[in-house]
Structure formats: structure tokens, C-alpha cells
Tab-separated table of C-alpha atoms in Angstrom:
chain	number	residue	atom	x	y	z
D	1007	MET	CA	48.518	-28.052	35.513
D	1008	SER	CA	45.979	-26.909	32.940
D	1009	ALA	CA	46.124	-23.530	31.229
D	1010	ARG	CA	44.655	-20.633	33.196
D	1011	HIS	CA	41.712	-20.173	30.838
D	1012	GLN	CA	40.854	-23.847	31.268
D	1013	GLN	CA	40.885	-23.449	35.060
D	1014	VAL	CA	38.448	-20.551	34.760
D	1015	ALA	CA	36.240	-22.573	32.410
D	1016	ASP	CA	36.324	-25.529	34.823
D	1017	ASP	CA	35.166	-23.369	37.742
D	1018	LEU	CA	32.360	-21.717	35.770
D	1019	ARG	CA	31.289	-25.128	34.441
D	1020	ARG	CA	31.165	-26.499	37.987
D	1021	ARG	CA	28.970	-23.600	39.090
D	1022	ILE	CA	26.610	-24.128	36.147
D	1023	VAL	CA	26.325	-27.901	36.636
D	1024	SER	CA	25.788	-27.514	40.396
D	1025	GLY	CA	22.985	-25.007	39.860
D	1026	ALA	CA	24.824	-22.103	41.469
D	1027	LEU	CA	24.393	-20.400	38.089
D	1028	THR	CA	20.940	-21.159	36.700
D	1029	THR	CA	19.641	-21.438	33.137
D	1030	GLY	CA	18.956	-18.019	31.660
D	1031	GLU	CA	20.999	-16.199	34.293
D	1032	ARG	CA	23.276	-13.473	33.051
D	1033	LEU	CA	26.914	-13.907	34.007
D	1034	PRO	CA	28.825	-11.033	35.582
D	1035	SER	CA	30.425	-8.723	33.039
D	1036	GLU	CA	33.709	-9.748	31.455
D	1037	ARG	CA	35.454	-7.011	33.470
D	1038	GLN	CA	34.001	-8.367	36.722
D	1039	LEU	CA	34.866	-11.959	35.840
D	1040	SER	CA	38.410	-10.984	34.842
D	1041	ALA	CA	38.877	-9.242	38.188
D	1042	HIS	CA	37.334	-12.135	40.128
D	1043	TYR	CA	39.599	-14.741	38.534
D	1044	ARG	CA	42.584	-12.381	38.265
D	1045	VAL	CA	43.070	-13.012	34.577
D	1046	SER	CA	43.319	-10.793	31.522
D	1047	THR	CA	40.303	-10.121	29.338
D	1048	PRO	CA	41.654	-12.301	26.460
D	1049	THR	CA	42.154	-15.194	28.910
D	1050	LEU	CA	38.633	-14.752	30.259
D	1051	ARG	CA	37.212	-14.703	26.722
D	1052	ASP	CA	39.088	-17.924	25.917
D	1053	ALA	CA	37.425	-19.530	28.967
D	1054	LEU	CA	33.987	-18.326	27.896
D	1055	GLY	CA	34.719	-19.612	24.390
D	1056	VAL	CA	35.258	-23.106	25.817
D	1057	LEU	CA	31.866	-22.991	27.553
D	1058	GLN	CA	30.180	-21.552	24.471
D	1059	ALA	CA	31.552	-24.436	22.387
D	1060	GLU	CA	30.187	-26.881	24.969
D	1061	GLY	CA	26.746	-25.283	24.770
D	1062	LEU	CA	26.766	-24.120	28.400
D	1063	VAL	CA	27.056	-20.384	27.774
D	1064	GLU	CA	25.539	-18.185	25.075
D	1065	LYS	CA	26.866	-14.753	24.168
D	1066	VAL	CA	24.106	-12.301	23.228
D	1067	GLN	CA	25.448	-9.330	21.311
D	1068	GLY	CA	25.069	-6.130	23.325
D	1069	ARG	CA	23.660	-7.931	26.379
D	1070	GLY	CA	26.407	-10.180	27.700
D	1071	ASN	CA	26.884	-13.879	28.431
D	1072	PHE	CA	24.050	-16.066	29.670
D	1073	VAL	CA	23.796	-19.602	31.025
D	1074	ARG	CA	22.289	-21.527	28.163
D	1075	GLU	CA	19.581	-24.136	28.394
D	1076	PRO	CA	21.183	-27.347	27.113
D	1077	ALA	CA	20.023	-28.101	23.578
D	1078	PRO	CA	18.357	-31.480	22.989
D	1079	ARG	CA	20.915	-33.857	21.543
D	1080	LEU	CA	20.456	-35.952	18.429
D	1081	THR	CA	21.847	-39.461	18.799
D	1082	TYR	CA	23.733	-40.790	15.797
D	1083	PRO	CA	23.521	-44.588	16.076
D	1084	GLY	CA	24.859	-45.560	12.665
D	1085	ARG	CA	21.304	-46.474	11.640
D	1086	HIS	CA	17.946	-44.709	11.442
D	1087	PRO	CA	17.139	-42.566	14.495
D	1088	GLY	CA	14.450	-43.772	16.854
D	1089	ALA	CA	10.794	-42.951	16.266
D	1090	ALA	CA	10.787	-40.295	18.985
D	1091	GLU	CA	13.678	-38.483	17.324
D	1092	VAL	CA	12.195	-38.733	13.830
D	1093	ALA	CA	8.901	-37.265	15.007
D	1094	ASP	CA	10.368	-33.845	15.749
D	1095	LEU	CA	13.019	-33.732	13.020
D	1096	HIS	CA	12.469	-31.900	9.757
D	1097	VAL	CA	14.812	-33.034	7.002
D	1098	VAL	CA	15.314	-30.982	3.845
D	1099	SER	CA	16.961	-33.013	1.059
D	1100	SER	CA	18.054	-32.314	-2.496
D	1101	PHE	CA	20.263	-33.911	-5.136
D	1102	SER	CA	22.285	-32.720	-8.106
D	1103	GLU	CA	24.942	-33.885	-10.541
D	1104	VAL	CA	28.436	-32.668	-9.620
D	1105	ALA	CA	32.061	-33.327	-10.530
D	1106	ALA	CA	33.775	-35.272	-7.748
D	1107	ALA	CA	36.562	-33.171	-6.246
D	1108	GLY	CA	39.886	-34.764	-5.386
D	1109	GLU	CA	39.028	-35.876	-1.840
D	1110	VAL	CA	35.544	-37.119	-2.716
D	1111	ALA	CA	36.862	-38.890	-5.811
D	1112	ALA	CA	39.482	-40.639	-3.687
D	1113	ARG	CA	36.846	-41.828	-1.194
D	1114	LEU	CA	34.704	-43.161	-4.041
D	1115	GLY	CA	37.629	-44.716	-5.887
D	1116	VAL	CA	36.865	-42.840	-9.134
D	1117	PRO	CA	39.020	-40.472	-11.228
D	1118	PRO	CA	38.879	-36.777	-10.231
D	1119	ASP	CA	36.102	-34.754	-11.884
D	1120	THR	CA	34.003	-37.868	-12.475
D	1121	THR	CA	30.322	-36.896	-12.506
D	1122	VAL	CA	28.465	-38.304	-9.504
D	1123	THR	CA	25.146	-37.655	-7.808
D	1124	ARG	CA	25.375	-35.577	-4.628
D	1125	TYR	CA	22.590	-35.620	-2.042
D	1126	VAL	CA	22.456	-32.921	0.634
D	1127	CYS	CA	20.375	-33.469	3.798
D	1128	LEU	CA	19.955	-30.769	6.444
D	1129	ALA	CA	18.016	-31.855	9.544
D	1130	HIS	CA	16.353	-29.389	11.934
D	1131	ARG	CA	14.677	-29.766	15.289
D	1132	GLY	CA	12.409	-26.745	15.414
D	1133	ASP	CA	14.503	-23.853	14.104
D	1134	THR	CA	17.828	-25.398	15.152
D	1135	PRO	CA	19.967	-27.341	12.636
D	1136	HIS	CA	21.175	-30.659	14.049
D	1137	SER	CA	23.026	-32.374	11.211
D	1138	LEU	CA	24.378	-31.809	7.722
D	1139	THR	CA	24.987	-34.737	5.382
D	1140	HIS	CA	26.591	-34.846	1.950
D	1141	LEU	CA	26.111	-38.208	0.236
D	1142	TYR	CA	27.868	-39.061	-3.025
D	1143	VAL	CA	26.879	-41.939	-5.319
D	1144	PRO	CA	28.756	-43.008	-8.496
D	1145	HIS	CA	26.587	-43.195	-11.594
D	1146	ALA	CA	27.285	-46.915	-11.869
D	1147	ALA	CA	25.119	-47.452	-8.801
D	1148	HIS	CA	22.178	-45.696	-10.451
D	1149	GLU	CA	21.615	-48.733	-12.628
D	1150	LEU	CA	20.324	-50.378	-9.466
D	1151	GLU	CA	17.759	-47.710	-8.595
D	1152	PRO	CA	16.855	-44.252	-9.960
D	1153	PRO	CA	17.939	-41.318	-7.765
D	1154	SER	CA	15.515	-40.442	-5.009
D	1155	VAL	CA	15.596	-37.976	-2.116
D	1156	PRO	CA	16.748	-39.482	1.228
D	1157	LEU	CA	14.362	-39.236	4.155
D	1158	SER	CA	16.747	-39.993	7.013
D	1159	PRO	CA	19.026	-37.213	8.357
D	1160	TRP	CA	22.199	-38.956	7.219
D	1161	GLY	CA	20.955	-40.785	4.125
D	1162	ASP	CA	20.827	-44.234	5.708
D	1163	ASP	CA	17.790	-45.235	3.697
D	1164	LEU	CA	19.629	-44.561	0.428
D	1165	LEU	CA	22.891	-46.131	1.603
D	1166	GLU	CA	21.119	-49.324	2.665
D	1167	GLN	CA	19.126	-49.405	-0.570
D	1168	PHE	CA	22.283	-49.471	-2.663
D	1169	ALA	CA	23.974	-51.959	-0.360
D	1170	ASP	CA	21.023	-54.389	-0.374
D	1171	ARG	CA	20.489	-54.254	-4.128
D	1172	ALA	CA	24.160	-54.417	-5.033
D	1173	ALA	CA	25.570	-57.095	-2.827
D	1174	GLY	CA	23.241	-57.978	0.021
D	1175	PRO	CA	25.242	-59.452	2.896
D	1176	ALA	CA	28.494	-58.945	0.976
D	1177	ALA	CA	28.182	-55.175	1.337
D	1178	ARG	CA	29.651	-53.519	4.403
D	1179	ALA	CA	29.785	-50.034	5.837
D	1180	THR	CA	32.839	-48.376	7.346
D	1181	HIS	CA	32.808	-45.387	9.718
D	1182	GLN	CA	35.528	-42.911	10.591
D	1183	VAL	CA	34.793	-40.247	13.220
D	1184	THR	CA	36.865	-37.077	13.544
D	1185	ALA	CA	36.481	-34.159	15.962
D	1186	ARG	CA	37.383	-30.902	14.247
D	1187	PHE	CA	36.254	-27.344	13.584
D	1188	PRO	CA	33.701	-26.811	10.806
D	1189	THR	CA	34.434	-25.346	7.396
D	1190	ASP	CA	32.929	-21.934	6.699
D	1191	ALA	CA	30.178	-23.545	4.613
D	1192	GLU	CA	29.371	-26.093	7.338
D	1193	ALA	CA	29.265	-23.396	10.023
D	1194	GLN	CA	26.889	-21.326	7.903
D	1195	SER	CA	24.539	-24.271	7.219
D	1196	LEU	CA	24.495	-25.388	10.860
D	1197	ARG	CA	24.405	-21.811	12.190
D	1198	ILE	CA	27.360	-22.268	14.511
D	1199	ALA	CA	30.620	-20.399	15.080
D	1200	VAL	CA	33.654	-21.549	13.118
D	1201	ARG	CA	35.349	-22.366	16.444
D	1202	THR	CA	32.533	-24.645	17.613
D	1203	PRO	CA	33.753	-28.265	17.504
D	1204	VAL	CA	31.877	-30.688	15.279
D	1205	LEU	CA	31.860	-34.458	14.877
D	1206	ALA	CA	32.579	-35.399	11.268
D	1207	ILE	CA	31.554	-38.956	10.373
D	1208	GLU	CA	32.796	-40.399	7.094
D	1209	ARG	CA	30.856	-43.435	5.882
D	1210	ARG	CA	31.536	-45.671	2.927
D	1211	VAL	CA	29.375	-48.527	1.703
D	1212	VAL	CA	31.518	-51.000	-0.192
D	1213	ALA	CA	30.935	-54.364	-1.853
D	1214	GLU	CA	33.664	-56.896	-2.440
D	1215	ARG	CA	34.349	-57.421	-6.131
D	1216	SER	CA	33.358	-60.784	-7.515
D	1217	GLU	CA	36.226	-60.956	-10.015
D	1218	PRO	CA	38.828	-63.462	-8.823
D	1219	ASP	CA	41.741	-61.399	-10.140
D	1220	THR	CA	41.220	-58.423	-7.842
D	1221	GLN	CA	40.750	-57.851	-4.121
D	1222	GLU	CA	39.615	-54.260	-4.450
D	1223	ALA	CA	36.307	-53.221	-2.945
D	1224	ARG	CA	33.734	-51.429	-5.086
D	1225	VAL	CA	32.484	-48.245	-3.416
D	1226	LEU	CA	28.717	-47.893	-3.678
D	1227	ALA	CA	28.400	-44.601	-1.809
D	1228	TYR	CA	30.316	-42.157	0.364
D	1229	ALA	CA	28.728	-39.889	2.975
D	1230	LEU	CA	30.060	-37.118	5.192
D	1231	VAL	CA	27.849	-36.432	8.222
D	1232	VAL	CA	28.643	-33.296	10.249
D	1233	LEU	CA	27.117	-32.907	13.727
D	1234	PRO	CA	27.611	-29.897	16.059
D	1235	GLY	CA	29.449	-31.122	19.152
D	1236	ASP	CA	26.958	-29.517	21.533
D	1237	ARG	CA	23.895	-30.973	19.806
D	1238	ALA	CA	24.836	-34.577	19.129
D	1239	ARG	CA	26.214	-37.781	20.570
D	1240	ILE	CA	27.324	-40.984	18.884
D	1241	ALA	CA	26.331	-44.507	19.914
D	1242	PHE	CA	27.548	-47.600	18.110
D	1243	ALA	CA	26.632	-51.219	18.778
D	1244	THR	CA	29.549	-53.618	18.413
D	1245	ARG	CA	29.636	-57.377	18.214
D	1246	HIS	CA	31.509	-59.554	20.664
D	1247	PRO	CA	34.514	-61.147	18.978
D	1248	ASP	CA	34.235	-64.771	17.994
D	1249	PRO	CA	36.137	-66.723	20.706
D	1250	ASP	CA	37.205	-69.247	18.080
D	1251	HIS	CA	38.678	-66.555	15.838
D	1252	HIS	CA	42.344	-65.685	16.322
D	1253	CYS	CA	43.742	-62.424	15.004
D	1254	GLU	CA	46.696	-62.875	12.731
D	1255	PRO	CA	49.217	-60.104	12.143
D	1256	ASP	CA	49.441	-58.751	8.610
D	1257	GLN	CA	52.677	-57.954	6.873
D	1258	LYS	CA	53.012	-54.701	8.840
D	1259	GLY	CA	52.476	-56.448	12.144
D	1260	ALA	CA	48.955	-55.121	12.797
D	1261	ALA	CA	46.213	-57.528	13.817
D	1262	ARG	CA	43.479	-58.091	11.282
């Protein structure tokens, strides 16, 4: 059985989705809801917090909780957004030279405190932030193309530029998606609560080294894309496996 606050959230969600509670309608007071569901005020607030994180309820200071109109969602497809999405997105981009911190340095495969170029892209739809991207490029990649400001919300144009110029088909991109809570800085940039779930997408563009004596991949760029969970969805296209290809276990027993 689910926790009591989750049961309350499930019932309120059902009423919102069914139309019993309409967009813009003010919910009963927290005292009334607590009495109706026979739960404590902290439990009731936990339930409302779940719905607020899902974008179904909005708390207005001094006025109460209201059924929220669902925000338009930005689809992250791993490539440029569609023309319809680009038309109403405003992307503010900048770049600067920074020292790669430990985690960023590890993702790029460079020593800590190595100077790299950092691009920051903040995309808005109207007045609402929809995505925050930090893109890091080692200086070695700048020999391929001078720094320029990305136009896409997540820096795809710059990532693909480096990949095409560096290695063409030999370059590949990897994605790792994590659901988590935002950092304080991310919450401030995206104007969300620190307990609002986000989707964090880590991307690396790598090119296989041409030297025969090493199998290491050269990292061309690393990007961290942060999307508010109530304003975004992710869609990836995958290829059907080659029927003639057989997976072979590696030394640890995992298929590769």
C-alpha cells in the first residue's frame, strides 16, 4: 500500500484529470482538505507537493492552492527541436573561459583546472524557462573552429560542428539521463522549487583515436542539459539491431 500522502495525491490527481477540479479553480483550504482526507497538515502538504512537482497544482502565496493549467512541454529529441518548437523559443547564450572542475574535467578526460570554453544556453518559451544547458569544449577542439554562440537550446549545432569537423562518421554521441532534484543554481535559473524534479541529460561527443597504440576515445565536448520535469519530455529514436550481429560477453560477462 502506498504512503498516505501518495493516496491523497492520487485522489486529487484523479479529480483534476477527470475535470471534477477545473483549471484555475482554487482548492479547498489545507485545513478543509486535511479534515476531508483525515490526515495531518504535514501529510496534506506532502501530497500537494507531489502535485506541485507534477505541474498540476500551483501554490499562490497568501491565496491558496490552485489547479494549474498544464505548461506546454518541450520535447528533447537528442537533435534540434522541430520548427514549431523553435519558433516560440527564445535562447540566450554566452561563453567564457573557465577552469574545469573535478567532475567536468573527468567527463572531458582532461586534468582538473584545465582551461576550457563553457557555453551557457537558457531557453524560454514566453517568460517561462524550459531548459538550461552547460556545454564544455576543450581548447584543443578550438583549432577546428573559433568559438561561436550556440543557437539551439542544448547546443546541438555546436556539438555537431565539432563532431563533423573532427571525425565525421567516426564521432559518436553518448547520452545519460538522470531524474533528480535541481541544484540551487539550476533552480534559480529555471525558476523552480528545489524539490521540483528535473531531467538531467549528460552528453558527450567523442571520436575514436587514430593512434594504433591506444583505444581511448578523445572527448570533443561535454554538455549537461537540465529540463524541469513538468515542462519537458524526452524522445529518442533507436535503430533496430542487426539480425546478423551477435552480442558477445565482455570480460565482466556483460553483452557488448
